[in-house]
mmCIF file of C-alpha atoms in Angstrom:
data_model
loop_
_atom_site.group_PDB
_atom_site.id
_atom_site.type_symbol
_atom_site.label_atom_id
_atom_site.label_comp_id
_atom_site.label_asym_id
_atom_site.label_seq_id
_atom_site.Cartn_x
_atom_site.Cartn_y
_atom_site.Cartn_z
ATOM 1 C CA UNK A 1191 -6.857 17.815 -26.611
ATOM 2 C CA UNK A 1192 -5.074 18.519 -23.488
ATOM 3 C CA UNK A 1193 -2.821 15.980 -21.356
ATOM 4 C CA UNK A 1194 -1.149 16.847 -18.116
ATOM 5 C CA UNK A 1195 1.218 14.655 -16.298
ATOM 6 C CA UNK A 1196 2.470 14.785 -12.759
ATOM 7 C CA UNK A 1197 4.271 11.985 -10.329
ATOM 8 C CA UNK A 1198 2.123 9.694 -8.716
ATOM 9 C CA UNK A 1199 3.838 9.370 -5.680
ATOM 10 C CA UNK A 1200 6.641 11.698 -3.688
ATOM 11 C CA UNK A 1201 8.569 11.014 -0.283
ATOM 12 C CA UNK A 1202 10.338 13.887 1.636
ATOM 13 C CA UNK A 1203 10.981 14.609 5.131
ATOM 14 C CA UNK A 1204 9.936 17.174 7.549
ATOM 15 C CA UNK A 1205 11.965 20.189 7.188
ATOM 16 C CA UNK A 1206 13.235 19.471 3.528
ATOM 17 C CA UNK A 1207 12.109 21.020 0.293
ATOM 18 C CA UNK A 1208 10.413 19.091 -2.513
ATOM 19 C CA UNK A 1209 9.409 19.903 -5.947
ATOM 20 C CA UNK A 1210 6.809 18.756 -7.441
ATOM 21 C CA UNK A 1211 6.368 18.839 -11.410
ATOM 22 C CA UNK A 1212 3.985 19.132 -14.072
ATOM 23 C CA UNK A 1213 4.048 19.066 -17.472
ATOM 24 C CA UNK A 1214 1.154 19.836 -19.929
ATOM 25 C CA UNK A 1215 -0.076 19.572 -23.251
ATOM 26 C CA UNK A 1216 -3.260 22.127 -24.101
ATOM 27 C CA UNK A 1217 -5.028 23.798 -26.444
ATOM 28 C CA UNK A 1218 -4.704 27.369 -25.420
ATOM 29 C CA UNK A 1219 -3.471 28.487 -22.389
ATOM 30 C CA UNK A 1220 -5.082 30.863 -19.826
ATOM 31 C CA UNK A 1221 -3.394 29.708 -17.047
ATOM 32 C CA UNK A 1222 -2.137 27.129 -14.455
ATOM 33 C CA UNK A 1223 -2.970 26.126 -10.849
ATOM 34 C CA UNK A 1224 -1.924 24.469 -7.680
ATOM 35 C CA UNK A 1225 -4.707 22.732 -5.461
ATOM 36 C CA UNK A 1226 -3.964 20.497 -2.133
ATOM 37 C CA UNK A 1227 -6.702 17.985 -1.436
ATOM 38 C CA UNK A 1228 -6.139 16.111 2.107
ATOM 39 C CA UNK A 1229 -7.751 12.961 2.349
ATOM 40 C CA UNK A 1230 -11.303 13.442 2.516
ATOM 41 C CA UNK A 1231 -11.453 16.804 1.641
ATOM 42 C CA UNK A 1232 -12.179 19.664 -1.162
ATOM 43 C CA UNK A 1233 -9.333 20.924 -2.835
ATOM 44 C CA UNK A 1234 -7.937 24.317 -1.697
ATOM 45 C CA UNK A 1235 -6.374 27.201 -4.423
ATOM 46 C CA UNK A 1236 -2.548 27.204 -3.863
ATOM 47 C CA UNK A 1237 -1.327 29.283 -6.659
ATOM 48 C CA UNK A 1238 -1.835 30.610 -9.892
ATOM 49 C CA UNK A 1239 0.460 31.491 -12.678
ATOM 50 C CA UNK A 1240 -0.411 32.998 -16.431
ATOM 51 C CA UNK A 1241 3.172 34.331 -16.846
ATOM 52 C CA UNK A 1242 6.645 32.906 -17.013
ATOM 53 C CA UNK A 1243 8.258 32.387 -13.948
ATOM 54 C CA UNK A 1244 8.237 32.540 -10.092
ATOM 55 C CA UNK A 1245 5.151 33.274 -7.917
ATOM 56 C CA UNK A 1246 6.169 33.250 -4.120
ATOM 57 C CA UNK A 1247 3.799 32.697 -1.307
ATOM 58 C CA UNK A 1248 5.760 31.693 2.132
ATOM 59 C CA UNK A 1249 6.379 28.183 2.151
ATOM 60 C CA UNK A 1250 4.891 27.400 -1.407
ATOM 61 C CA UNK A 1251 6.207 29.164 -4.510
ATOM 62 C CA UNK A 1252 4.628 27.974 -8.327
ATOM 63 C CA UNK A 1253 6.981 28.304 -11.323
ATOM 64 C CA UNK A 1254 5.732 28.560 -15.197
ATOM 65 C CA UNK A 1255 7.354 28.323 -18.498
ATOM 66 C CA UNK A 1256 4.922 27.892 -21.457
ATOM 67 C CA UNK A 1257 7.147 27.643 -24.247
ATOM 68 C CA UNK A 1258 8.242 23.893 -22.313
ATOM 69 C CA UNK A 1259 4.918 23.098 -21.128
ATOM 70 C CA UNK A 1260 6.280 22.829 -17.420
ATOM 71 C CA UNK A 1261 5.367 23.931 -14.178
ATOM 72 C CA UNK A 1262 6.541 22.794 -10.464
ATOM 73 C CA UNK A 1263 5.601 23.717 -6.975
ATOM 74 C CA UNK A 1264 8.042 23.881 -4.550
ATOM 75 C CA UNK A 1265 7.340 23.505 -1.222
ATOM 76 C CA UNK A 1266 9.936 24.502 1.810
ATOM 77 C CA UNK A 1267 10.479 23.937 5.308
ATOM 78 C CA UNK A 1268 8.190 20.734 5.051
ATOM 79 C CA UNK A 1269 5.571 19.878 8.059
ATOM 80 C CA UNK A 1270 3.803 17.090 8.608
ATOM 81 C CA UNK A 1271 0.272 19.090 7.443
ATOM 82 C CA UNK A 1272 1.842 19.252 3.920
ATOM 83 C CA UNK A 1273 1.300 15.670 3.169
ATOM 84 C CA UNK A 1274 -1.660 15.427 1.122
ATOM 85 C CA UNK A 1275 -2.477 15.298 -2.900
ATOM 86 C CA UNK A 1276 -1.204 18.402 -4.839
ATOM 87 C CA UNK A 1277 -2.761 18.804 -7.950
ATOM 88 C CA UNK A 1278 -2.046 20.615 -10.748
ATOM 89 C CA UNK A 1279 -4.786 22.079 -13.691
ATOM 90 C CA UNK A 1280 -4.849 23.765 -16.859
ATOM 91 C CA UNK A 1281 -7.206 26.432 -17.750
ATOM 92 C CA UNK A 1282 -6.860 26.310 -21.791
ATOM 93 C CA UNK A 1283 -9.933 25.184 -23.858
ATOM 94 C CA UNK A 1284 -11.625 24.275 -20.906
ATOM 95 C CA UNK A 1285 -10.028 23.619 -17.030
ATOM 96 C CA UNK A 1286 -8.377 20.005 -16.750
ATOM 97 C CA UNK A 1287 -6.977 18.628 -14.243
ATOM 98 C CA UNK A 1288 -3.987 16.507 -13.728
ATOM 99 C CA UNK A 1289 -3.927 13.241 -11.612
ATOM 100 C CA UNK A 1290 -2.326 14.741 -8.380
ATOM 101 C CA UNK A 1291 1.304 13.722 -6.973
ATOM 102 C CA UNK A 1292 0.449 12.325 -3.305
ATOM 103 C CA UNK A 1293 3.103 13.588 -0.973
ATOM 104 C CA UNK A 1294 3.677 12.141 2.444
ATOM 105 C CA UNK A 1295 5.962 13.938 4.524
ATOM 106 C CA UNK A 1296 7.974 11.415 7.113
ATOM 107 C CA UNK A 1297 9.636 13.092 10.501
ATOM 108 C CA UNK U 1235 -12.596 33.875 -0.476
ATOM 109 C CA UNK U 1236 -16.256 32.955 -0.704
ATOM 110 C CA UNK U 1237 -17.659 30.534 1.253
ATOM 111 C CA UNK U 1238 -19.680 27.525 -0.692
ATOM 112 C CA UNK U 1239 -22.206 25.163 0.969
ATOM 113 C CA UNK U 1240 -23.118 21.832 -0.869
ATOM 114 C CA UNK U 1241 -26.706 20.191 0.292
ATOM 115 C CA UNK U 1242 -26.497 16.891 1.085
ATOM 116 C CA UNK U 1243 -23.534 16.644 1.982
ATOM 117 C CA UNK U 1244 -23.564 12.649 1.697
ATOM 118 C CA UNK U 1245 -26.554 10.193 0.448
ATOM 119 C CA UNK U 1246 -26.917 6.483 -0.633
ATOM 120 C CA UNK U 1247 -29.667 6.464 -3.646
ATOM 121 C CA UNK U 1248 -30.930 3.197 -5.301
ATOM 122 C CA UNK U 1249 -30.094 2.224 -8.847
ATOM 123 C CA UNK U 1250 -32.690 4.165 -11.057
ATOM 124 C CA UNK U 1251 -33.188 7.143 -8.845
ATOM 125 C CA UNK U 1252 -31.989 11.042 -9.225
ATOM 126 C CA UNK U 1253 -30.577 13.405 -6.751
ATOM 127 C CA UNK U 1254 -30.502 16.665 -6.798
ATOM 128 C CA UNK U 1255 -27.291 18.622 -5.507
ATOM 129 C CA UNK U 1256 -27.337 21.929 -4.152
ATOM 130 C CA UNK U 1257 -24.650 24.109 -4.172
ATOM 131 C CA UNK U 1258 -24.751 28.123 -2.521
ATOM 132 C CA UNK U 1259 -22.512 30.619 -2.410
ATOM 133 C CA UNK U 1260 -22.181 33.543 0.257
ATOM 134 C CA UNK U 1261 -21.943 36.186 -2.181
ATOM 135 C CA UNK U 1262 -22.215 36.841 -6.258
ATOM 136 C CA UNK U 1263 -20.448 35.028 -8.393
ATOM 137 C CA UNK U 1264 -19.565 35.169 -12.093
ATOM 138 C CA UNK U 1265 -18.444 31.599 -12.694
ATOM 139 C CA UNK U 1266 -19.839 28.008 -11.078
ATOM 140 C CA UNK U 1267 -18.452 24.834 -12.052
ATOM 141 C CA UNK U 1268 -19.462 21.298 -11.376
ATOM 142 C CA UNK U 1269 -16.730 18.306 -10.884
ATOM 143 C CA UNK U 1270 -17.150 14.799 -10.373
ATOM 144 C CA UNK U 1271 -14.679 12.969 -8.475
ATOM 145 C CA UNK U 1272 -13.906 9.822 -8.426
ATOM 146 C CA UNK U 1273 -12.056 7.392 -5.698
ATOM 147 C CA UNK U 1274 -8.805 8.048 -6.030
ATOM 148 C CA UNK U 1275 -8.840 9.874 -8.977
ATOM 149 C CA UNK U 1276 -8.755 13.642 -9.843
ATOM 150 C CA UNK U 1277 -11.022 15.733 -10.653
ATOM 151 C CA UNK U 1278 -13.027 16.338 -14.274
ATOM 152 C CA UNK U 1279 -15.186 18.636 -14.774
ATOM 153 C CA UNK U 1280 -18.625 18.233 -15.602
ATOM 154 C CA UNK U 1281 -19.955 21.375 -16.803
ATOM 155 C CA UNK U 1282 -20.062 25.399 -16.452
ATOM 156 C CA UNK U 1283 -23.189 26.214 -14.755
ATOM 157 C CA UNK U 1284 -24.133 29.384 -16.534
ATOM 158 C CA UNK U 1285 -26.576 32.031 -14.926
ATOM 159 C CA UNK U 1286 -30.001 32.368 -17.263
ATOM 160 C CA UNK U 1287 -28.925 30.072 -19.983
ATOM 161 C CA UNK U 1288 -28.064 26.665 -20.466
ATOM 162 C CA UNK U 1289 -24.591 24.934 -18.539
ATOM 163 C CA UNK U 1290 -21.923 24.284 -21.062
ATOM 164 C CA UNK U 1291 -20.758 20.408 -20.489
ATOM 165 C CA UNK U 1292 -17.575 19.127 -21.351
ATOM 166 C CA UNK U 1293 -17.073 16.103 -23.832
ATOM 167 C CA UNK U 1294 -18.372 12.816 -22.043
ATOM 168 C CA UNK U 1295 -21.081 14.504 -20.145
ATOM 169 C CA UNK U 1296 -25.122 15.280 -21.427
ATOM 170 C CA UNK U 1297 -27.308 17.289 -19.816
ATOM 171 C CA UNK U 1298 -29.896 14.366 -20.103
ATOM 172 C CA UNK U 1299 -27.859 12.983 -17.319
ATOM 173 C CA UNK U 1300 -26.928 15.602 -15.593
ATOM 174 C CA UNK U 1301 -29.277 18.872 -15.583
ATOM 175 C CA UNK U 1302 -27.432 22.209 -14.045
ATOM 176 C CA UNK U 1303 -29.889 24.736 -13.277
ATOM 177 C CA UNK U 1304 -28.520 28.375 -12.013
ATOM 178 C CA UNK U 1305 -31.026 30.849 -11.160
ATOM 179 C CA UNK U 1306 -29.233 33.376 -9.925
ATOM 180 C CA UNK U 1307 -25.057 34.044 -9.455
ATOM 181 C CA UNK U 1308 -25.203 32.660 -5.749
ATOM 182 C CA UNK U 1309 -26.920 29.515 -6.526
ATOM 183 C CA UNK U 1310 -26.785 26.526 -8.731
ATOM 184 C CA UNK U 1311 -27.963 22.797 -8.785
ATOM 185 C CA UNK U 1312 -26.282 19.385 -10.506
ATOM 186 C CA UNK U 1313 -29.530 16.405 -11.050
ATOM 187 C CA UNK U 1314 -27.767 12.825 -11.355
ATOM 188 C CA UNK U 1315 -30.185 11.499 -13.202
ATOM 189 C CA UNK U 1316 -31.265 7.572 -13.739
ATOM 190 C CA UNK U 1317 -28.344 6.890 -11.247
ATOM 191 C CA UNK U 1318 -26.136 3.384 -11.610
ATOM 192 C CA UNK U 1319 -23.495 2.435 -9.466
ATOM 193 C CA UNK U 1320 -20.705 4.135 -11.330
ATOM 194 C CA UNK U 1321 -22.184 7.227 -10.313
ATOM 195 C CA UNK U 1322 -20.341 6.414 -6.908
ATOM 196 C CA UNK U 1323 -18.298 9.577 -6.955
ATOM 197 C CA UNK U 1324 -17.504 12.893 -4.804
ATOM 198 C CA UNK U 1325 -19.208 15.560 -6.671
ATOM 199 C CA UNK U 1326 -17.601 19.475 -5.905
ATOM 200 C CA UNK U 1327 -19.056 22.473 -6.770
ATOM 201 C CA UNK U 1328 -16.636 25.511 -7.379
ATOM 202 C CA UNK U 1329 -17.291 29.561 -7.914
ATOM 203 C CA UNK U 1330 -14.544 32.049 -9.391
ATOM 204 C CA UNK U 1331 -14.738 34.605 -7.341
ATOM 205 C CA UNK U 1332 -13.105 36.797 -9.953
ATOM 206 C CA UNK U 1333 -12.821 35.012 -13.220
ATOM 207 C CA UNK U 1334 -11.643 31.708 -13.582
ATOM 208 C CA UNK U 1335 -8.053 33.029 -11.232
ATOM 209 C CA UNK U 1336 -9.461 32.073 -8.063
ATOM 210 C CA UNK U 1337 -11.347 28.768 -8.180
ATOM 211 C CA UNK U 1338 -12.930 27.824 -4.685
ATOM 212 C CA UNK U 1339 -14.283 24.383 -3.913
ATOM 213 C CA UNK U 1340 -17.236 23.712 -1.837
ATOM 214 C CA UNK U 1341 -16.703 20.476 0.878
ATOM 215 C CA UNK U 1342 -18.445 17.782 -1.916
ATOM 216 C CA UNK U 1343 -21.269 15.418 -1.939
ATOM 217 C CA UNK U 1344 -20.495 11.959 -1.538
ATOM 218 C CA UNK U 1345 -22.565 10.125 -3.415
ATOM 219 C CA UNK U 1346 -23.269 5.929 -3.017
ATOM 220 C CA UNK U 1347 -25.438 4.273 -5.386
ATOM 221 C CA UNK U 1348 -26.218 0.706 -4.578
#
């Protein structure tokens, strides 16, 4: 089966940097991804990472190492706009999702 | 990125009732995927939504209860079927735009059933 696991809940402050982790269990692996979901809304593509390592995209970079199971999403130079779910899934088997970290960002 | 339309984009159904979820995409497609939502949950997904053959559904789901039809590789439909209330959910279609990399979500259905 496949069981990912994130923090529920994270508090940072505007301007900071916060990391946000993931750890997963799958059968298979063909990749993992970053979503944010504000309230109300659909989820949007952050990232996406199939190798070891660092992926940077301005403010938001996504980190992989499969042999540990572990990703995290680091988010810089916080803004109020960055508070929302982020939500990290598996493509292995099939795609599986984890239960999202809510971030709120205070000034 | 493509853009993705869901039809309705909110409804309250009775008990015992189906509804029938559109979802369209602005350009072809290879891969459309269906995910229920529930509040304050994430996301699972329902099933792939295959073009000219039957949607693959993952484990919990039957396609008794929820029918995926895909004509073509811009269009596909979800059927809640014999609807209760714990069918209350947000349900998202999503296309990869070029294999399962890039998943886009459309804005949802929200779906009440009383």
């Amino acid at each position: 089966g496949q069981n990912i696991d994130q923090p529920t809940e994270m508090t940072a402050t505007e301007g900071a940097i916060v990391q946000i982790n993931c750890t997963y269990q799958t059968s298979g692996f063909n990749g993992l991804f970053w979503y944010q979901q504000h309230a109300g809304e659909a989820p949007t593509f952050l990232s996406y990472n199939v190798l070891d390592g660092l992926e940077e995209k301005g403010r938001f970079s996504s980190f992989l190492s499969r042999s540990k199971g572990y990703s995290y999403l680091l988010l810089k130079e916080l803004q109020m706009k960055d508070s929302a779910s982020y939500l990290c899934a598996v493509y292995g088997q099939n795609f599986v999702f984890g239960p999202g970290t809510r971030l709120s960002v205070l000034p | 990125s493509a853009v993705i339309s869901q039809k309705p984009s909110r409804d309250i159904c009775q008990r015992g009732t189906s509804l029938t979820i559109q979802c369209q995409v602005d350009s072809q497609v290879t891969m459309m995927f269906w995910y229920r939502q529930q509040p304050g949950q994430s996301l699972t997904l329902i099933a792939t939504a295959n073009q000219g053959s039957e949607a693959t559904y993952e484990s919990g789901f039957v396609i008794d209860k929820f029918p995926i039809s895909r004509p073509n590789l811009t269009f596909s439909t979800l059927t809640v079927s014999n609807m209760s209330p714990e069918d209350s959910s947000i349900y998202l279609c999503s296309v990869g735009t070029s294999g399962i990399e890039t998943q886009y979500f459309g804005p949802g259905t929200r779906l009440l059933v009383l």
